mmCIF file of C-alpha atoms in Angstrom:
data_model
loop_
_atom_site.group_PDB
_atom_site.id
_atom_site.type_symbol
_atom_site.label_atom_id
_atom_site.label_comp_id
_atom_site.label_asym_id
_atom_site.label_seq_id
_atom_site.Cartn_x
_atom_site.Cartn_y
_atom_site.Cartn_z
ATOM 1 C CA UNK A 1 1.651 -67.857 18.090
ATOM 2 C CA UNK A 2 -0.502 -68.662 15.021
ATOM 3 C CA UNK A 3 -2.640 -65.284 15.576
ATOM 4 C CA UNK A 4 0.434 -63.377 15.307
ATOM 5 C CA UNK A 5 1.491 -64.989 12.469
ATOM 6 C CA UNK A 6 -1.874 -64.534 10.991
ATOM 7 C CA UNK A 7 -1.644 -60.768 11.889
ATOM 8 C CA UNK A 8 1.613 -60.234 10.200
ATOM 9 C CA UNK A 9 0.482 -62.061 6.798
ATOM 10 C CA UNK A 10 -2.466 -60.105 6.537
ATOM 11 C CA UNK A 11 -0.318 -56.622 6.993
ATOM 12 C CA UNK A 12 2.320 -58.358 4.237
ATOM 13 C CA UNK A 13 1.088 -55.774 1.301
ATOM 14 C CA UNK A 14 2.044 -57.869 -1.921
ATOM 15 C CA UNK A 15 0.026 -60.791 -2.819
ATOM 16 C CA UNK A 16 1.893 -61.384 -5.772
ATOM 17 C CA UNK A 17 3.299 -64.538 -6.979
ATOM 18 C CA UNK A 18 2.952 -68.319 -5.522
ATOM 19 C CA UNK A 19 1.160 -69.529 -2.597
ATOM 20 C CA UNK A 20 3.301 -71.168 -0.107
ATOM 21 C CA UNK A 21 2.756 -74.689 -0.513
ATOM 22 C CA UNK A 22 2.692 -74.787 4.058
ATOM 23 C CA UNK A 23 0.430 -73.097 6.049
ATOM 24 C CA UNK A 24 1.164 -70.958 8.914
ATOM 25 C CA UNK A 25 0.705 -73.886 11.178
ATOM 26 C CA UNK A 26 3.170 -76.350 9.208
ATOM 27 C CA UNK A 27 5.084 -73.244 9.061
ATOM 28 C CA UNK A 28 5.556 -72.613 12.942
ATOM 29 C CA UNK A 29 5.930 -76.046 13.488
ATOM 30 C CA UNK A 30 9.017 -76.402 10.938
ATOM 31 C CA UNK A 31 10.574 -73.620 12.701
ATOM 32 C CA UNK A 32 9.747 -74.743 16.295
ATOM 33 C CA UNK A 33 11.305 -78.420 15.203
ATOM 34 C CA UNK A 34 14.298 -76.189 13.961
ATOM 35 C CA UNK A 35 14.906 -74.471 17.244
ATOM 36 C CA UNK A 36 14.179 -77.268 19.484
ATOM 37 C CA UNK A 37 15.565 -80.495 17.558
ATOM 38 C CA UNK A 38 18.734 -78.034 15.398
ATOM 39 C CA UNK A 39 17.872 -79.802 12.445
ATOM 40 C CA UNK A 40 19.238 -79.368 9.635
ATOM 41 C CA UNK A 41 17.040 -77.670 6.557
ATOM 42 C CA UNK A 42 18.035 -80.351 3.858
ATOM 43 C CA UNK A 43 16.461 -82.609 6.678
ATOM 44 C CA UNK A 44 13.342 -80.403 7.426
ATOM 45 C CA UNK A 45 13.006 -79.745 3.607
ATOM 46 C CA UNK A 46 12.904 -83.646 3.077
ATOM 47 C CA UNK A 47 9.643 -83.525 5.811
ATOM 48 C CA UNK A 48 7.595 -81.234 4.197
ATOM 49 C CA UNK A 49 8.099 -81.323 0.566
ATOM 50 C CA UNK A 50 10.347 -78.785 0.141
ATOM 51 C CA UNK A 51 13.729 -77.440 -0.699
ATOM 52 C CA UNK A 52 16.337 -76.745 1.471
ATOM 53 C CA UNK A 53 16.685 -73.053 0.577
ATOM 54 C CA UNK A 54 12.483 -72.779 0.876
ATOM 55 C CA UNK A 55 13.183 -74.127 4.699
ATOM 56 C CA UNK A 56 15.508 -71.486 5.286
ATOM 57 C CA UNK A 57 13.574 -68.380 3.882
ATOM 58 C CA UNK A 58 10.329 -69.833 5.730
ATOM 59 C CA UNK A 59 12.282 -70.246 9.260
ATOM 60 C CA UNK A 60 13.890 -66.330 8.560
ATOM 61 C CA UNK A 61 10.629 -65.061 7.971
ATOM 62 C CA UNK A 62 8.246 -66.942 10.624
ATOM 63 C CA UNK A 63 11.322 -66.676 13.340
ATOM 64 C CA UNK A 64 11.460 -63.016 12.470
ATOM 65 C CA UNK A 65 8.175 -62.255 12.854
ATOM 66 C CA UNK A 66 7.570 -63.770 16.272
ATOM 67 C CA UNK A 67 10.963 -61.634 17.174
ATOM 68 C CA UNK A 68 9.250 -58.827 16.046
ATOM 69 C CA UNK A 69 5.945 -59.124 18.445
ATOM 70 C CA UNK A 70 7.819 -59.945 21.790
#
């Protein structure tokens, strides 16, 4: 899962603007404890470090990407 993820970053074009503060793996594993626990992002946020709306646009983006490669 975390070579597909790695795949799609590298095609992402822009490198503009701020690093995520999560790497890919803290980044599939937010989204897998999403999916498998539902819970919620202000919850997931308070894990990692970050805001709700950053958990959202993370689990969009990861989740969207894995949908993309099945």
């Amino acid at each position: 899962m975390v070579d597909i993820l790695r795949k799609a970053d590298s095609l992402k074009k822009s490198k503009d603007g701020r690093k995520n503060k999560l790497n890919l793996e803290e980044q599939l594993l937010m989204v897998l404890e999403y999916l498998r626990e539902y819970r919620t992002y202000f919850h997931i946020g308070q894990n990692y470090w970050i805001s709700e709306s950053s958990a959202y646009k993370r689990q969009i983006r990861i989740s969207g990407n894995m949908k993309c490669r099945e």
